[in-house]
Amino acid sequence: MIKYTYRSFERINTMEIKKSTIYKRLFATYMLVTIFLIGTLDFYFINRFFKNNVERNTYINEKVVYDVNDEINKISNSSNSIIENMYSDISVLEDILLFMSTDSVSYLKNKLDKFSDSSSYYYNGIERFVWLSFGLNDSLEEISFISYDRNEINSFNRKNQIKTKKTDPKDLLVEGNFNNIFTDKNTIEFVREIRNPINLKGQGVIVLKYNLNHIKDVFKKYENKYEIIILNNDGYIVHSSNKEYEYEKYKYYNEIVNSDKEAKLDKGYYINKTTNPLGITSVAKIAKREVNKVPIGLINSIVFVDALVLIISLSIIYIKLKFLSDRTDKILVAMEEVKNGNLEVEIPITSDNDEINYISENFNKMCKDLNEYIKKIYLSQIEQKKAEMTALQNQINPHFLYNTLESIRMKAICNGDKEVGKMLYTLSFLFRKQVKDSNIITLKDELNYCSKYIEIFKFRYYDSFNFEINCPKELENYKIIKFTIQPLIENYFVHGIRLEDCDNLLKIQVAKEENDIFIKIIDNGKGITKTALEIINYKLLQREQLGSSIGISNVNERLINEYGEGYGVRLEANEDRGITLIVKISCKEV
């Protein structure tokens, strides 16, 4: 019979171990599979996002470059229209030729004579031509007429104001003709020679100067991550959207010319370019790191969806395993009842057709058969063993110790030894706090505990030790981890107290600064060297163990784990003697 009981207990212990691990392993396996599947889906969707993002941004980049090229073409078309308008209106052309071939006084005299002889309400001459030309394109900044006969340039601005200066028109010649384009920073100048329609003799030059600052308007509908560069046929930078270049040759011009969709400039870029018939190349580029950047909104969405899916799936798995675990618990509870001598127990049978029901049915049958067997032969021996087991299970509980200490204290007081009674009360108080209080307590309770703890040492070092605790009333209800201050006080009694002197003093000061509370444990003890203090502070910052001062390390580690980086313990040397331990915690009220 004894041999059978031992094997039964051994089997129950084995089942308890399996029960405590098998469902954990199953849950961990399902959780890893779920996380793997979620991670695979995340990888797929993020990969799809990157591909779509690259396609979208390269498409927009291409659209940007074509929009800019359209602006350049509009400038070219408006220049052609201006020249066409000049030659199509004979009165305008005659006035322009007269303006360039005669002096100002003669031109005005002829202009007035023609206007007086005409029946028109306005004079259709160079000024009207200039005014109408400015209306064709808003980026047209200046129209200049250069006279061969007078070696003079007359420039009209958008306000129809004229500026005159002497010049040499041959300075504008390029390869023997005037049908050229000149560029400078943010400007394009179209130069055309003006010929007399009668004898086709060149009498001057018209220069149409366009400002490219309006190109920035193209970017208003796009994000700032797209960059545009406009280059002339020599590779000089005419316009740059980020304004970091002067009119200089672009150092990556060859890479741009030879690139297809990607180019390695100062960093990786996606490139789109186009060159119009004028020889002006428009380049739009976007950094690969901008394209490959995952938006924070997408990350938040993925994290939210992942968390939701993980919670739902793990909740379903947990509920299913919990149901199986509960059925297993019923078997274990029944086995515990049998272990305690109750063979009348019966495991409920569910409608599930599985191994647990099979075990339950056989267990119930076994208990019934065993109960009948025991009643007939071994009942008396079982009762005896049960009584022995009950005796072994009785243990001393904490209330017994509290009551015993209280009885000893009252006895000491009755015998007139109040000091011993006070010591016993303090010891009982400390023991009760250690056992009963939760991990997070109020600052008031922690300081009361420290006060009682220090009083124990006060009994020991009565004539050579004093202490002070200063804490504002409004800070007493803030939360703190239990046993934060006590290990630091204990460190003082172990390493800092000067037993040969009678002026030992320990102070605890509490203060609030903004959203943090600082607790200072100040002593006038032995102190430590500056080098040792720096080493301790460095190890505390690096969260390393301090060797013999394990209490300080543990307090620092617990505070960092609870409140985060920036909180914990540090040491400072006092000016006269001893050290100050500073505890920094976050303000959290009860």
PDB file of C-alpha atoms in Angstrom, residues 93-108 110 114 126 145-152 154 194 196 201-205:
ATOM      1  CA  LEU A  93       8.921  97.324 -87.503  1.00  0.00           C
ATOM      2  CA  GLU A  94       9.365 100.741 -89.170  1.00  0.00           C
ATOM      3  CA  ASP A  95       9.104 102.461 -85.809  1.00  0.00           C
ATOM      4  CA  ILE A  96      11.675 100.076 -84.267  1.00  0.00           C
ATOM      5  CA  LEU A  97      14.085 100.595 -87.196  1.00  0.00           C
ATOM      6  CA  LEU A  98      13.603 104.372 -86.868  1.00  0.00           C
ATOM      7  CA  PHE A  99      14.159 104.132 -83.100  1.00  0.00           C
ATOM      8  CA  MET A 100      17.475 102.325 -83.626  1.00  0.00           C
ATOM      9  CA  SER A 101      18.780 104.381 -86.566  1.00  0.00           C
ATOM     10  CA  THR A 102      18.086 107.977 -85.393  1.00  0.00           C
ATOM     11  CA  ASP A 103      18.764 110.017 -82.321  1.00  0.00           C
ATOM     12  CA  SER A 104      16.073 110.578 -79.694  1.00  0.00           C
ATOM     13  CA  VAL A 105      15.056 114.049 -80.883  1.00  0.00           C
ATOM     14  CA  SER A 106      14.705 112.999 -84.514  1.00  0.00           C
ATOM     15  CA  TYR A 107      12.811 109.859 -83.491  1.00  0.00           C
ATOM     16  CA  LEU A 108      10.324 111.838 -81.406  1.00  0.00           C
ATOM     17  CA  ASN A 110       9.085 111.653 -86.757  1.00  0.00           C
ATOM     18  CA  LYS A 114       3.291 110.140 -88.125  1.00  0.00           C
ATOM     19  CA  ILE A 126       7.965 100.435 -80.229  1.00  0.00           C
ATOM     20  CA  PHE A 145      17.189  97.058 -78.548  1.00  0.00           C
ATOM     21  CA  ILE A 146      20.810  97.431 -79.657  1.00  0.00           C
ATOM     22  CA  SER A 147      21.529  99.836 -82.518  1.00  0.00           C
ATOM     23  CA  TYR A 148      24.433  99.244 -84.914  1.00  0.00           C
ATOM     24  CA  ASP A 149      24.428 102.886 -86.092  1.00  0.00           C
ATOM     25  CA  ARG A 150      24.313 104.474 -82.655  1.00  0.00           C
ATOM     26  CA  ASN A 151      26.260 101.798 -80.675  1.00  0.00           C
ATOM     27  CA  GLU A 152      23.609 102.160 -78.050  1.00  0.00           C
ATOM     28  CA  ASN A 154      17.930 100.792 -74.909  1.00  0.00           C
ATOM     29  CA  ILE A 194      16.613  92.930 -86.680  1.00  0.00           C
ATOM     30  CA  ASN A 196      15.365  95.917 -92.762  1.00  0.00           C
ATOM     31  CA  LYS A 201      20.414  94.772 -93.957  1.00  0.00           C
ATOM     32  CA  GLY A 202      20.927  94.199 -90.264  1.00  0.00           C
ATOM     33  CA  GLN A 203      20.310  97.376 -88.295  1.00  0.00           C
ATOM     34  CA  GLY A 204      20.359  96.096 -84.743  1.00  0.00           C
ATOM     35  CA  VAL A 205      19.578  93.384 -82.237  1.00  0.00           C
TER      36      VAL A 205
END
